[in-house]
Every structure is written in structure tokens, then in C-alpha cells.
Short mmCIF file of C-alpha atoms in Angstrom, two decimals:
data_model
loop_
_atom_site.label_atom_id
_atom_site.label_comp_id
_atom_site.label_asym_id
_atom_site.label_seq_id
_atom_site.Cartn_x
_atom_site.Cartn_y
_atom_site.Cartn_z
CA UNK A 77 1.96 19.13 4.53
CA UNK A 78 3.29 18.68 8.18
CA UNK A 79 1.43 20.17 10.67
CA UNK A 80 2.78 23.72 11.83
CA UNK A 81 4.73 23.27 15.22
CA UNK A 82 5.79 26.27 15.78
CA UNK A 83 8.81 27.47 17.67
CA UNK A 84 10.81 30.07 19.34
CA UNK A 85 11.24 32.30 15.89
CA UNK A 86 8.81 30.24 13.38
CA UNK A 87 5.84 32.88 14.07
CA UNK A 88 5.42 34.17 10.46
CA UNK A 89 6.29 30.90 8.84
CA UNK A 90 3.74 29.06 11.12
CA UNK A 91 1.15 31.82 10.22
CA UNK A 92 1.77 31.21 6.60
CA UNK A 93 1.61 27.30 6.86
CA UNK A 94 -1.88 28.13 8.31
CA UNK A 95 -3.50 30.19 6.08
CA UNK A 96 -2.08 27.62 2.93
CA UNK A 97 -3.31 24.73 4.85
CA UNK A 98 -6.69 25.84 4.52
CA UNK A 99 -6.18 26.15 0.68
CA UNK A 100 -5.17 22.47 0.19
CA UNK A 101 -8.55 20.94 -0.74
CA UNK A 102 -8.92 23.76 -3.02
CA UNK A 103 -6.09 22.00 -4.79
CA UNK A 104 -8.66 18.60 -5.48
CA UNK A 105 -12.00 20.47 -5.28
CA UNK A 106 -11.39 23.78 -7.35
CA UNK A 107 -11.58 22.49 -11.16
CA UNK A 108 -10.42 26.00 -12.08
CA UNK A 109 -7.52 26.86 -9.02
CA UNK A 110 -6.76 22.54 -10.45
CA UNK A 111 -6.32 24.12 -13.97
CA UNK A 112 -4.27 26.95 -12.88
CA UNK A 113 -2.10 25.56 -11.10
CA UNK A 114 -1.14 22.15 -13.64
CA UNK A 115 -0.98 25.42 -15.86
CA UNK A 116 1.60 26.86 -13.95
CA UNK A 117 3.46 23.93 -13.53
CA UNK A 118 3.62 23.08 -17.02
CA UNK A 119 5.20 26.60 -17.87
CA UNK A 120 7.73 26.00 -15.59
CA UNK A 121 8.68 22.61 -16.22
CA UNK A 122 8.76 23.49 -19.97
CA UNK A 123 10.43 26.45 -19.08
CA UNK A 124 12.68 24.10 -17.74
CA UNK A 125 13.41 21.75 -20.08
CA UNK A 126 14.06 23.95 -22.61
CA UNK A 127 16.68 26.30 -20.35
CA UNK A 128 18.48 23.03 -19.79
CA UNK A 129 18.67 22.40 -23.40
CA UNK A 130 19.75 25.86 -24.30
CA UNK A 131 22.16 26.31 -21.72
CA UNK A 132 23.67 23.29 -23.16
CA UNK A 133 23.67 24.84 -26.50
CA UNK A 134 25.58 28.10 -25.36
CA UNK A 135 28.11 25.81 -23.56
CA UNK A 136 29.29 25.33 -27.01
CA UNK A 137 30.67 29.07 -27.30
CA UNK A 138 32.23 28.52 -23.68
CA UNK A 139 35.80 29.73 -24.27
CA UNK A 140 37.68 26.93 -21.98
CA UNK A 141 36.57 23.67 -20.62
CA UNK A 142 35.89 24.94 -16.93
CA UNK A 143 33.55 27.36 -17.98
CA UNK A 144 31.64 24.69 -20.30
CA UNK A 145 31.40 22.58 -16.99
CA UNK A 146 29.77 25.68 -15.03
CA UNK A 147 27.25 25.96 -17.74
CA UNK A 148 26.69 22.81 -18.08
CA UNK A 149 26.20 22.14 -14.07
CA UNK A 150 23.54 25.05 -14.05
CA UNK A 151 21.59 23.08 -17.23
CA UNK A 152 21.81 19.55 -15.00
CA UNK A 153 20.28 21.83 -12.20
CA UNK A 154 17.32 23.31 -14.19
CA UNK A 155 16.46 19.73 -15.87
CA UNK A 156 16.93 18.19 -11.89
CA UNK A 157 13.80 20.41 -11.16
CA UNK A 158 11.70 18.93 -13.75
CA UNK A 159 10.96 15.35 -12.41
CA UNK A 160 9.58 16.95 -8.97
CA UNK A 161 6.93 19.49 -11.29
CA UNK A 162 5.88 16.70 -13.40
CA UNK A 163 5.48 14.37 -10.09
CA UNK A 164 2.91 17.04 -8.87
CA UNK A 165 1.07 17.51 -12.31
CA UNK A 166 0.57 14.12 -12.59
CA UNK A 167 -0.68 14.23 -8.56
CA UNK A 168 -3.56 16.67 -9.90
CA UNK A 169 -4.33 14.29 -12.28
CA UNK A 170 -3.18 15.61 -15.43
CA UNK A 171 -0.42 14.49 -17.70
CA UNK A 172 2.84 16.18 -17.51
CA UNK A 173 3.42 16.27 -21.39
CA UNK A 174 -0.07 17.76 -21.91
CA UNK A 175 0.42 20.65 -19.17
CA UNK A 176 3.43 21.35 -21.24
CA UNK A 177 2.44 21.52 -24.33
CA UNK A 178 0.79 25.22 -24.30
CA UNK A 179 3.45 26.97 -23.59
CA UNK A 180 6.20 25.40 -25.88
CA UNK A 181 5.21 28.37 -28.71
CA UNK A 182 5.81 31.04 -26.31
CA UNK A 183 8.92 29.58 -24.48
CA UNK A 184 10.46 28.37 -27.88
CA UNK A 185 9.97 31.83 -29.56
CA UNK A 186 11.37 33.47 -26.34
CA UNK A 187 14.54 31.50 -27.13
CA UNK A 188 14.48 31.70 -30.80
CA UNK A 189 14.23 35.78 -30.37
CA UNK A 190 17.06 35.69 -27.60
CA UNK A 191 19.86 33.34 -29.16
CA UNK A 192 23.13 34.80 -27.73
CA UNK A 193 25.60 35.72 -30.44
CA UNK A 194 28.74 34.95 -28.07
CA UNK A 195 29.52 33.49 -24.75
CA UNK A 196 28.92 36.41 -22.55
CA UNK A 197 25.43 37.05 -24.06
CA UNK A 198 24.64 33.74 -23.66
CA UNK A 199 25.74 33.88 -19.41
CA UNK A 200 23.50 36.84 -18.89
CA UNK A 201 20.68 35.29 -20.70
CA UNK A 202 21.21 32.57 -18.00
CA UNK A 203 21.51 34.99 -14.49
CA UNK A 204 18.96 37.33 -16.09
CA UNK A 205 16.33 34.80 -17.14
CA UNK A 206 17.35 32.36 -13.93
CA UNK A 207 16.57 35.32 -11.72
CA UNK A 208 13.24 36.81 -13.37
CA UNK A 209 11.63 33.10 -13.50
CA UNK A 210 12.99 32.81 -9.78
CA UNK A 211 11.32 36.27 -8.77
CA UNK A 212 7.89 35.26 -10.83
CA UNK A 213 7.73 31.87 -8.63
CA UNK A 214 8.43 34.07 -5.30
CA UNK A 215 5.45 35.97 -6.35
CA UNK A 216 3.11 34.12 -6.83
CA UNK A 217 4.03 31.18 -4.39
CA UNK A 218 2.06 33.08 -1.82
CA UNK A 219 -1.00 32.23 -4.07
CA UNK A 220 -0.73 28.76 -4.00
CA UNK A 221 -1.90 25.94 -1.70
CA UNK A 222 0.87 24.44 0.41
CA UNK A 223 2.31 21.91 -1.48
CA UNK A 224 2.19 23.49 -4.57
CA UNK A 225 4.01 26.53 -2.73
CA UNK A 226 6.83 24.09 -1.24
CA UNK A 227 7.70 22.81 -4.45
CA UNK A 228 8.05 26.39 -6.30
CA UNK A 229 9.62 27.54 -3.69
CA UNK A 230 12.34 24.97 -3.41
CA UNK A 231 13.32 25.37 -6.87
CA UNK A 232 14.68 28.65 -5.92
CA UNK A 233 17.43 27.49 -4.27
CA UNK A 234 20.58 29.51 -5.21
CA UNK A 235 23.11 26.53 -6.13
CA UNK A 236 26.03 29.43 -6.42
CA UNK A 237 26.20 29.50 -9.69
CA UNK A 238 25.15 33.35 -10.06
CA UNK A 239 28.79 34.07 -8.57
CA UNK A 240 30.70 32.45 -11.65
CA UNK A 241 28.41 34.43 -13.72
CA UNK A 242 29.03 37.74 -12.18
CA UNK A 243 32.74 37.06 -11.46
CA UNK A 244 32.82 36.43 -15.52
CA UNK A 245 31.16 39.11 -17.07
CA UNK A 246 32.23 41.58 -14.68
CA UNK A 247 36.12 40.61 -15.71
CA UNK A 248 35.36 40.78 -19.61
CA UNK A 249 33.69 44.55 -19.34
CA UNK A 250 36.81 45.30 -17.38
CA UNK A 251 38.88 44.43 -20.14
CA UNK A 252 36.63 45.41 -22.33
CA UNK A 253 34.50 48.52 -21.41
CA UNK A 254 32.57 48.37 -24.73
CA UNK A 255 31.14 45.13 -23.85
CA UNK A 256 29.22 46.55 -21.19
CA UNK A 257 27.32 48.70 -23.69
CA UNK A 258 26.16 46.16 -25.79
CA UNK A 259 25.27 43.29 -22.97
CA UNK A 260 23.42 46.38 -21.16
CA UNK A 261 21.13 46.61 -24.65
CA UNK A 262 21.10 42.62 -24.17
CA UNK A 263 19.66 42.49 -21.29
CA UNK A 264 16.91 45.07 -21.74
CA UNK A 265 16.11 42.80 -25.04
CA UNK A 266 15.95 39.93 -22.92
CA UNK A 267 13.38 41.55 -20.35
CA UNK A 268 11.42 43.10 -23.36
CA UNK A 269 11.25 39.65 -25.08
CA UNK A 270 9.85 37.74 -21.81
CA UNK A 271 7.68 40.19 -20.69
CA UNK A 272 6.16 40.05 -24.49
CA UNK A 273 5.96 36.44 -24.38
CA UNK A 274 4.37 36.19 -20.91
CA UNK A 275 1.56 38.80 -21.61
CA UNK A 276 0.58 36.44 -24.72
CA UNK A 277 0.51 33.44 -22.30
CA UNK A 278 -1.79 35.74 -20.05
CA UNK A 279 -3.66 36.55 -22.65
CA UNK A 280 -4.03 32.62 -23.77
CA UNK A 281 -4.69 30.93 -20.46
CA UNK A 282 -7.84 31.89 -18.35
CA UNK A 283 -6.96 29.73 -15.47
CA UNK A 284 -3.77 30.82 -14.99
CA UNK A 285 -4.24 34.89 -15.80
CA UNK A 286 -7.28 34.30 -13.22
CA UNK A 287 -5.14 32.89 -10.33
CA UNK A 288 -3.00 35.64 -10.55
CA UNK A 289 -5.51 38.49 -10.61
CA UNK A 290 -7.73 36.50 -8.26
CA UNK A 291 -10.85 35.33 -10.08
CA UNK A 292 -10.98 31.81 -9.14
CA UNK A 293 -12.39 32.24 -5.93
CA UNK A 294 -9.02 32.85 -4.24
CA UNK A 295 -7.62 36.23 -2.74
CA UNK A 296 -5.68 37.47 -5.64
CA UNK A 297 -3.95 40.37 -7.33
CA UNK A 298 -6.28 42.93 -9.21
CA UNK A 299 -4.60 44.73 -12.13
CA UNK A 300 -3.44 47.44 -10.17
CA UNK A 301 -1.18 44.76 -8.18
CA UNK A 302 -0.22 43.09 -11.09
CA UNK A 303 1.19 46.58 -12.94
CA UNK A 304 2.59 46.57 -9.02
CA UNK A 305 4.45 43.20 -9.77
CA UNK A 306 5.47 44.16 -13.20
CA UNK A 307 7.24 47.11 -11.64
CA UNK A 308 8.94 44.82 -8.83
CA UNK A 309 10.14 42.65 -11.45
CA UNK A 310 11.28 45.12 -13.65
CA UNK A 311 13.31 46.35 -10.59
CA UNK A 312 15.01 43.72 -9.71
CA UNK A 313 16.30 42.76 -13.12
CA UNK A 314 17.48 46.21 -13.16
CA UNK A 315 19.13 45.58 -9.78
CA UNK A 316 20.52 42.07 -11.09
CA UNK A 317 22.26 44.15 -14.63
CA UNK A 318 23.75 46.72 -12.08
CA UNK A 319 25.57 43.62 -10.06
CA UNK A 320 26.76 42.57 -13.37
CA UNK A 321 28.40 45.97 -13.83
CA UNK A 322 25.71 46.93 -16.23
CA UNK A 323 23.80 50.13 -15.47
CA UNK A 324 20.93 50.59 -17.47
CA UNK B 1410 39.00 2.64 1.89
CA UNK B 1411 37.40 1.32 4.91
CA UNK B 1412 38.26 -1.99 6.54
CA UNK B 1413 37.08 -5.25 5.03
CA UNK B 1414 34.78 -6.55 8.09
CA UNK B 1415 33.56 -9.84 6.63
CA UNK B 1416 30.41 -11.15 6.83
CA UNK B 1417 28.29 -13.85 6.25
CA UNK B 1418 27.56 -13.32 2.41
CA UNK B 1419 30.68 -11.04 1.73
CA UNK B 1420 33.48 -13.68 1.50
CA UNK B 1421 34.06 -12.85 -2.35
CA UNK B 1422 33.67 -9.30 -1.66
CA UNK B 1423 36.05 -9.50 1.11
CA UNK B 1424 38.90 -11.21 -0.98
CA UNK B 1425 38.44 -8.51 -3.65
CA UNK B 1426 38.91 -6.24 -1.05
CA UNK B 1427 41.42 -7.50 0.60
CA UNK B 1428 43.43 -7.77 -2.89
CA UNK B 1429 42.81 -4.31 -3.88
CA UNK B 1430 43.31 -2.84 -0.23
CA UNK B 1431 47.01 -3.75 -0.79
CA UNK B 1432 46.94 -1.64 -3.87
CA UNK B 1433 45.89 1.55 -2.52
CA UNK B 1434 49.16 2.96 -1.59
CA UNK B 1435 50.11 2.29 -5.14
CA UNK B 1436 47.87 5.19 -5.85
CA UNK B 1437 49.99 7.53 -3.95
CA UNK B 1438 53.68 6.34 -4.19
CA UNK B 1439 54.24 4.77 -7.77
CA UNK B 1440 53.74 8.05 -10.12
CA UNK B 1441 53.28 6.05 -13.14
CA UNK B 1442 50.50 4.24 -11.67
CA UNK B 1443 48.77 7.60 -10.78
CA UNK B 1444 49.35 8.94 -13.97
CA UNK B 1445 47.94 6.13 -15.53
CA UNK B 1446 45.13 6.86 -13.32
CA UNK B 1447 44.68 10.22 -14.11
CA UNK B 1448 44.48 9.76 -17.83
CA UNK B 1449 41.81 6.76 -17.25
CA UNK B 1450 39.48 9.22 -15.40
CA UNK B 1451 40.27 12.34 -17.31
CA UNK B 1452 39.38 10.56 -20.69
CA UNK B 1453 36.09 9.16 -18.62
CA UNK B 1454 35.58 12.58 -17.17
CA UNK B 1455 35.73 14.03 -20.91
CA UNK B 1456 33.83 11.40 -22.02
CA UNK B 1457 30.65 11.65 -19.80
CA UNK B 1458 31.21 15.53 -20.31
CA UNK B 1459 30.81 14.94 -24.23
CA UNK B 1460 28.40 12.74 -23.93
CA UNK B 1461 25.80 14.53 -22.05
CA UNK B 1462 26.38 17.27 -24.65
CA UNK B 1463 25.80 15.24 -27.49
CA UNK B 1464 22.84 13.37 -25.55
CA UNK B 1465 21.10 16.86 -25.30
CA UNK B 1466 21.92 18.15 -28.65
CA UNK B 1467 20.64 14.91 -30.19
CA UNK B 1468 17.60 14.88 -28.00
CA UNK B 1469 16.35 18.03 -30.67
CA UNK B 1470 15.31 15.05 -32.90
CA UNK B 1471 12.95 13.74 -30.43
CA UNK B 1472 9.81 12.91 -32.23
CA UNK B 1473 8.04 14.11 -29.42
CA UNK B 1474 8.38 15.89 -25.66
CA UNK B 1475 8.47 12.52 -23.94
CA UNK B 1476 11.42 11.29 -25.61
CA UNK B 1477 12.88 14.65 -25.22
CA UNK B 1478 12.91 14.38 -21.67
CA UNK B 1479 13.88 10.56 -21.57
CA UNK B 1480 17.21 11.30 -23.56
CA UNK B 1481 17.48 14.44 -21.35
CA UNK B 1482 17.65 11.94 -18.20
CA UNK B 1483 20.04 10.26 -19.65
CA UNK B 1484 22.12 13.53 -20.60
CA UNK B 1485 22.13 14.62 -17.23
CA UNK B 1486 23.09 11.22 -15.83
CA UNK B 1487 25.73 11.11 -17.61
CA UNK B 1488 26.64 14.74 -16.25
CA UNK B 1489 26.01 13.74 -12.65
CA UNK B 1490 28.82 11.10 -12.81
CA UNK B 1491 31.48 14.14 -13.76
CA UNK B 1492 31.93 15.76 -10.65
CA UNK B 1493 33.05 12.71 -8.60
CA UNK B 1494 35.51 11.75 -10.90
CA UNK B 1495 36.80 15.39 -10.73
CA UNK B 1496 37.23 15.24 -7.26
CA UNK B 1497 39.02 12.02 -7.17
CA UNK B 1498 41.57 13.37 -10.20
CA UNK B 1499 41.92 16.27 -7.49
CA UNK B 1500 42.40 13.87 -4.90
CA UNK B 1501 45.64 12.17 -6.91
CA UNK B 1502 47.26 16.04 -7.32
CA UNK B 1503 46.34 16.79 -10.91
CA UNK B 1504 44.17 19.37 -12.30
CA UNK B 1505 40.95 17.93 -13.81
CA UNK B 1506 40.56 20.32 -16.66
CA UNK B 1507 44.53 19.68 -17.55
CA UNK B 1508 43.65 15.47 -17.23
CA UNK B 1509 41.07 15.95 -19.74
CA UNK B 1510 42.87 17.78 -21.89
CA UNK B 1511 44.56 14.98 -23.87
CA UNK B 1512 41.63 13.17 -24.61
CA UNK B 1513 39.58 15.70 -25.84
CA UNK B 1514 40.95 15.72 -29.41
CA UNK B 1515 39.81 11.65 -29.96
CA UNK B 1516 36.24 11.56 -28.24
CA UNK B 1517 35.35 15.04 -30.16
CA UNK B 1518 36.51 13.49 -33.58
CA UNK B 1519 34.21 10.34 -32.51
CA UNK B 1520 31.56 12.44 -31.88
CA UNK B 1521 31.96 14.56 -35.01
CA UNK B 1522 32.41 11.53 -37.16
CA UNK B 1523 29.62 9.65 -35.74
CA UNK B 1524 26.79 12.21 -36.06
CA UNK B 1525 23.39 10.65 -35.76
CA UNK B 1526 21.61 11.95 -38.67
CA UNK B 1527 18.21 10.90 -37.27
CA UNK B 1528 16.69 10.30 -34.48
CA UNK B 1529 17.12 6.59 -34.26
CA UNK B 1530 20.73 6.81 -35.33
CA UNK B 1531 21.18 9.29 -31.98
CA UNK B 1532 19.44 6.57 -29.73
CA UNK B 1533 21.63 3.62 -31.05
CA UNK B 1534 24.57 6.08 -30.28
CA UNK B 1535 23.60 6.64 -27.05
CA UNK B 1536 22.92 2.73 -26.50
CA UNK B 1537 25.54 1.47 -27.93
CA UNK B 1538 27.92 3.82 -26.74
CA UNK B 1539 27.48 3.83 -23.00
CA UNK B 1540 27.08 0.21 -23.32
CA UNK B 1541 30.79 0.05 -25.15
CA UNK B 1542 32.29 2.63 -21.94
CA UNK B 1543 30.35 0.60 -19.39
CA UNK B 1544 31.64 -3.01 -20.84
CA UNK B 1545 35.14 -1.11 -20.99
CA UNK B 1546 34.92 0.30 -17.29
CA UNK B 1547 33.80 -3.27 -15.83
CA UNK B 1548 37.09 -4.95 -17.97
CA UNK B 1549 39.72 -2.52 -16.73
CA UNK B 1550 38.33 -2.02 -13.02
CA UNK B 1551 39.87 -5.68 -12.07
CA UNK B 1552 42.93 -3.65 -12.80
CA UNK B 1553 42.73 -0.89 -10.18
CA UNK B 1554 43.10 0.19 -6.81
CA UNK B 1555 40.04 -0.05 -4.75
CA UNK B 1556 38.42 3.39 -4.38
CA UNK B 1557 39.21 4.17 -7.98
CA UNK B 1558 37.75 0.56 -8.56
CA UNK B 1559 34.36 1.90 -6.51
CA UNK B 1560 34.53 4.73 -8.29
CA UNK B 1561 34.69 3.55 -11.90
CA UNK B 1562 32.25 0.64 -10.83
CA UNK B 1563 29.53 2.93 -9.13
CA UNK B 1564 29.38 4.94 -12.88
CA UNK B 1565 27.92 1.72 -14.46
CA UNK B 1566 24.66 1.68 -12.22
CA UNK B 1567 22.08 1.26 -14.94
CA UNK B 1568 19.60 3.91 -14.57
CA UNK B 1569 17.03 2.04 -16.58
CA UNK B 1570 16.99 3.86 -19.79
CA UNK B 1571 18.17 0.93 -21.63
CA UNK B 1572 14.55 -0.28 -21.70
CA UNK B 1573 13.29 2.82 -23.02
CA UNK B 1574 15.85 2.64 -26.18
CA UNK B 1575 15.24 -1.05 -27.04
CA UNK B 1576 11.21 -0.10 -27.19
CA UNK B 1577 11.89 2.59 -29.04
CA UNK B 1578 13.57 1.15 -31.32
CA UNK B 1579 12.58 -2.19 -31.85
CA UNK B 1580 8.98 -0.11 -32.54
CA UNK B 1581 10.36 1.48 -34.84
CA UNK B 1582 11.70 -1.50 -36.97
CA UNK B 1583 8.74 -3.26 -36.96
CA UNK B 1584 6.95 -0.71 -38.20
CA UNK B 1585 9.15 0.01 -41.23
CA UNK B 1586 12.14 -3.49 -41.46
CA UNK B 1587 13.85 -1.60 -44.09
CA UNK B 1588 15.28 0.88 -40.73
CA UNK B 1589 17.31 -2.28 -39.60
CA UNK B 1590 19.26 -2.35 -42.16
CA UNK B 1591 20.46 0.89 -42.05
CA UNK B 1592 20.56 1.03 -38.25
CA UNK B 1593 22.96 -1.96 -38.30
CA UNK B 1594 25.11 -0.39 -40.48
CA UNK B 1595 25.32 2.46 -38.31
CA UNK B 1596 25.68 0.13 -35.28
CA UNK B 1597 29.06 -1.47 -37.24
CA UNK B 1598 30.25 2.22 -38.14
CA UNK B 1599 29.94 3.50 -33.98
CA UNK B 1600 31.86 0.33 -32.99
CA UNK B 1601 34.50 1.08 -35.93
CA UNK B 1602 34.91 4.44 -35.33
CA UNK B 1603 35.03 3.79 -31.32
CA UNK B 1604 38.02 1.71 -31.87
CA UNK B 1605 40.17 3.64 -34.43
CA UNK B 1606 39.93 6.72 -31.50
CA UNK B 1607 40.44 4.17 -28.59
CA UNK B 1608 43.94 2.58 -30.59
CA UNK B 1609 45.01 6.52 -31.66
CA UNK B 1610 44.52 7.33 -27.48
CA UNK B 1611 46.50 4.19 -26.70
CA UNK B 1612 49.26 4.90 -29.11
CA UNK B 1613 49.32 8.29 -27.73
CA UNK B 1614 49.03 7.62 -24.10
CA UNK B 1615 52.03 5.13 -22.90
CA UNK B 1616 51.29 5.16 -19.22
CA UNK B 1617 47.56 4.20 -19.83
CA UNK B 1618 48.48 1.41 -22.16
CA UNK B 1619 51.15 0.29 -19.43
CA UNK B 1620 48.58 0.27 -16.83
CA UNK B 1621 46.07 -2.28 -19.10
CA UNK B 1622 49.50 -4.34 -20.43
CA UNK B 1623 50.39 -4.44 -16.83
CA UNK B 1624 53.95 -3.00 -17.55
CA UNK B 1625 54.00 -0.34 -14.28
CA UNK B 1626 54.78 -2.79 -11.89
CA UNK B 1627 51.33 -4.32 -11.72
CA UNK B 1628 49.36 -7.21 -12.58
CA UNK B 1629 47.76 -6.58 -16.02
CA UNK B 1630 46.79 -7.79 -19.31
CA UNK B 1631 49.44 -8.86 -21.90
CA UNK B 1632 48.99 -8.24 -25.61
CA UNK B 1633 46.94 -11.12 -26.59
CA UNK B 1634 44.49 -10.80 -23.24
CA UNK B 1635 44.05 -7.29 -24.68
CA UNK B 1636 43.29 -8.72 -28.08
CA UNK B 1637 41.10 -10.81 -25.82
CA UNK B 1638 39.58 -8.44 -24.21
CA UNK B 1639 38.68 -6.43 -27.54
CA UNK B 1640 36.80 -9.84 -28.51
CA UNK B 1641 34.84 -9.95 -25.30
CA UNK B 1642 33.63 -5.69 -26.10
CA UNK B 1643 32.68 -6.82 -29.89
CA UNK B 1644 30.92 -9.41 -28.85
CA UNK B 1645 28.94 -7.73 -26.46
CA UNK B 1646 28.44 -4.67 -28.83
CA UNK B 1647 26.49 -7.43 -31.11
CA UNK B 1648 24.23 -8.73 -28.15
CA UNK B 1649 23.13 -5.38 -27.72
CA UNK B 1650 22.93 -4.76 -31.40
CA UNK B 1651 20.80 -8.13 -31.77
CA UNK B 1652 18.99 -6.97 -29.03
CA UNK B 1653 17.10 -3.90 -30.29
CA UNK B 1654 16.63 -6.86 -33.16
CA UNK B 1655 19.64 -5.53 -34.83
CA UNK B 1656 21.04 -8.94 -36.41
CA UNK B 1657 24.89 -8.10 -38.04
#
């Protein structure tokens, strides 16, 4: 919310501060951009929540205690993001537990249909779904009035905890080369069970499907841009499975 | 570790650290001392570790997403305190993972014999039990050299959840009396159970029990100021008890 200063290599951040500035009142005016966007928030802070808890849960199978601390840091990391969200929901003048509740059906059944079976399924359910919610929020951030953009945005910030992961996994298909076949299937199942849950959110939530495909008075994707998206962020999870030494 | 300057207010201050500036070299040069040490933060170290887990796991009782979040806060709390007691078990040459190690065996049998069956059983245990570890923590830091002192000390910063359990319950109780019974039962049976593991670790762990009967070359309690000591923890545990109206 500070104004744009500018400097010597600032030019496309400056020209991006500008246009979003101009969307700000949006943010207290719009009644429908309002909705989408405490809807947004409240799938991510849920989203959230409940990675923190499960990550917690699959710390259980960790096989030593260093590894139990690793998952357990990247839980403490996803629940530190929550506060911030629910700060801003309440700023729009909704209640953070309310925004929430919508999308604890689709988020729950996402993690009842994805509980890992051991340790390794349970750290590439972490990088995989850590990255895919991370590449959602870079997409649509550019949507989004200032603010609202910052705070996405900054809860992207790679803590380093996608290098334990790969260092892991890629050491256990070493060892093991049949591993790699079945955490390959994994993490297609994992894509196929979010992208299933999140077109039944669309499909639930006006506000929020129209922010994205740009009905709320707002420059905005049309369907074509969305199957666009789709494809992006189908690509990158497959570039995220090759890192892990999983080719699909 | 920095110098005492004095000040206007800081006279008391300054004599403590005066006193325990002298015993910082201990830390480096008398090995039982620093193993002693070690142990005290590994077994804290495991013991926020545990705790957060259990925190979290319990928090799937939550009647609702509120409390969810406010047991969550206090999970992650106790997390956040972990990795500066790491660093300062690095700091005296040990590995934290191996300090942990021995202590591992007691807290998880606590935890395993003291499972909250409901949800008001898991916020007693949460109570009750970082109330016992704080109490504990403030009676042995007297005991230590100054930036393990700080250290121990700054873990005992009440984040203000306290409130939120003594509403909860005390709610609770008035709404159905017959729930205090049973809840100070359960109270008695955390306190028991807390003190057959704390006697097994002390049995088991000679430099740690030297360290709080003063027998490594140190001031330190002898056996009937420990006795005295267990007094002054019991009889806090019941103010706490009688404070989320939890008469013995």
C-alpha cells in the first residue's frame, strides 16, 4: 500500500503496483470482487490449517527423529500463514471461521482420498501439494487488488524445505528403484484428486469461479485461459515429479 | 552473555547477573555440568517436540474450527521454542537428536498413558501440563548458567492461551457439574503419571539429578529441598486445577 517509488531496475514492479493500486477500492466497494476474494482467503487459510494438521499426522511415520522435526517445521510454517489470511478476512469484514467453513468438505475429502500409506508418500504429498497451492496463488495474485496480492504472494516464500524433500525421496528410489514406480502413480493420484476437488469448489462458489474467469467487473481469464492455466499447472507438477526423480 | 551495565531499576537483575556470569565458563570446562545441561534441554527439546504433536493431534476433538485453531497456536508455540534449544545443545558440542534420545522413552509413555479421551480431558492436558514444565523450568533455572538460564526462562513467556482454556472449561462445567468430577480425576491422574516418568528419568539420568542435588561442584538442592521443591509443583498443579473450578 506504499506508494510506488520507483528505481533504477523497479520498472515492471512499479508498473504492477500501479495498475493494483487502482483496484484497491474495488476491494471495499465491489460486494462481489469483496466475496471473492474472503472466498479465496478462506480456501487457503483452511487449506492451511488442515496441511498443518496433516503434516503433523504423517510426521508420525517419519522413520528417525530429524526427519519428524523437518516435517514438523514445514506444518509450523503452513499454520504461521494462517493468522495473516484471517487478519485480512476479518479487514473485509467477514469472519475468518465463516470464510472457512465452505471449503472444509472439499479440502477434508482431498485429504481423506490422499492419506499416504508410508513416509515417502506422505513427503511428496507435501512438495507436490505445497507447490500446486503455491503455483495457484502465483496465478491468480495478478487478479487481485494490492494488498490482497502482497499477502498471497508472501506466503510463497520457499523456507528450503523442498531440498530435504527432494534430497529424501530421491535417496530411497535409489535404493529402491521400485519405489519410484509407485510414488510416480502417487503423485498423478494426488494431482487427479485436487484438480477433482477444485472443479467442485468452482462449481460451488460464484464469486470466486467469477474472479477467475473475469465476471465481476475485473479483467479476468475466459475459459480458454483457464484450460491455459490448467495446462501450466499440470506442467509444472510434472516438472516438480521429474526433480523428485519421478518421470511420469 | 553480555556485560551487566547496571542501571537505575536493574540492581536485582544485575546481582543475578553478576552471580550467574561467574558460572558461564562452567558451561564449557566442567563436562559433567554440560552434560547435565545437555540432558535438561534435550528432555525439554523432546518435550516441546511431543507436545506440539500431541497438541495437534488432540486439537481433532475440537468442537468447533475456532478451538481448532486456538489449540493449533498453542501446538506451534510450543514448536517454535525447539529450534533455539537445538542450537544451544549444538552450541555445548552434542548432537541434538542424540540429547533427545534418552528421554524419549518416558515423555512418549506419558503421553501414551495420559490420552485425553475427550476434548476437555486434551485441554486440561495441555493446561496442566505446560503449567507443570513451566513451574519446573522457573525452579531449576536458579540453578544454571546464565544464557542457558535466558534460555530456559524466555520458553515460559505466556502466550495467553491460558485464558482461552480456563473459559473453555469452566463453560463447560457449569453447564453440565457432573464434568468436574471427572476432569479432576483426570487432573490427579496427569500430575501422577507426570511424576512416576519424571522419578524413572531421574533414576536413569545421574548427571541431571547431580545438577538439581547440587553434587557437580555446584550450588544445588539437597534431598529434602527437592522433596521441597516437589511440594511447591503440587501445590501449584492444584491452583491451576482450582482454577478452571477444579476443587481436589
Amino acid at each position: 500500500m506504499t506508494a510506488s517509488t520507483g528505481g533504477p531496475d523497479g520498472s515492471a514492479e512499479q508498473a504492477a503496483d500501479q495498475a493494483a493500486d487502482q483496484d484497491v477500492p474495488l476491494a471495499l466497494q465491489d460486494a462481489a470482487y469483496r466475496e471473492a476474494v474472503v472466498d479465496l482467503l478462506g480456501a487457503i487459510a483452511y487449506g492451511e490449517l488442515s496441511a498443518f494438521e496433516r503434516l503433523v499426522e504423517d510426521g508420525k511415520l517419519a522413520p528417525s527423529l530429524e526427519d519428524k522435526v523437518e516435517i514438523a517445521a514445514m506444518a509450523a510454517a503452513e499454520f504461521g500463514k494462517v493468522a495473516g489470511i484471517h487478519a485480512r478476512i476479518s479487514e473485509l469484514g467477514t469472519d475468518p471461521f465463516v470464510a472457512m467453513a465452505p471449503f472444509r468438505e472439499a479440502i477434508d475429502r482431498f485429504h481423506a482420498h490422499t492419506a499416504p500409506s508410508d513416509w515417502y508418500e506422505g513427503l511428496i504429498k507435501a512438495y507436490v501439494g505445497d507447490g500446486l497451492a503455491d503455483d495457484f496463488y502465483r496465478e491468480i495474485a495478478a487478479y487481485l487488488d494490492a494488498t490482497t496480492r502482497d499477502l498471497v504472494v508472501s506466503s510463497l516464500e520457499d523456507s528450503g524445505h523442498a531440498a530435504f524433500v527432494v534430497d529424501r525421496v530421491r535417496t530411497a528410489i535409489a535404493a529402491d528403484p521400485r519405489l519410484g514406480g509407485r510414488l510416480a502413480l502417487w503423485g498423478r493420484r494426488l494431482m487427479g484428486e485436487a484438480l477433482t476437488q477444485a472443479q467442485r469448489v468452482a462449481a460451488e462458489r460464484d464469486a470466486l469461479s467469477a474472479l477467475l474467469a473475469g465476471g465481476v467487473d475485473r479483467p479476468g481469464l475466459d475459459l480458454a485461459a483457464i484450460g491455459r492455466m490448467f495446462a501450466r499447472l499440470t506442467e509444472r507438477h510434472a516438472e516438480r515429479m521429474a526433480e523428485l526423480g519421478l518421470a511420469h
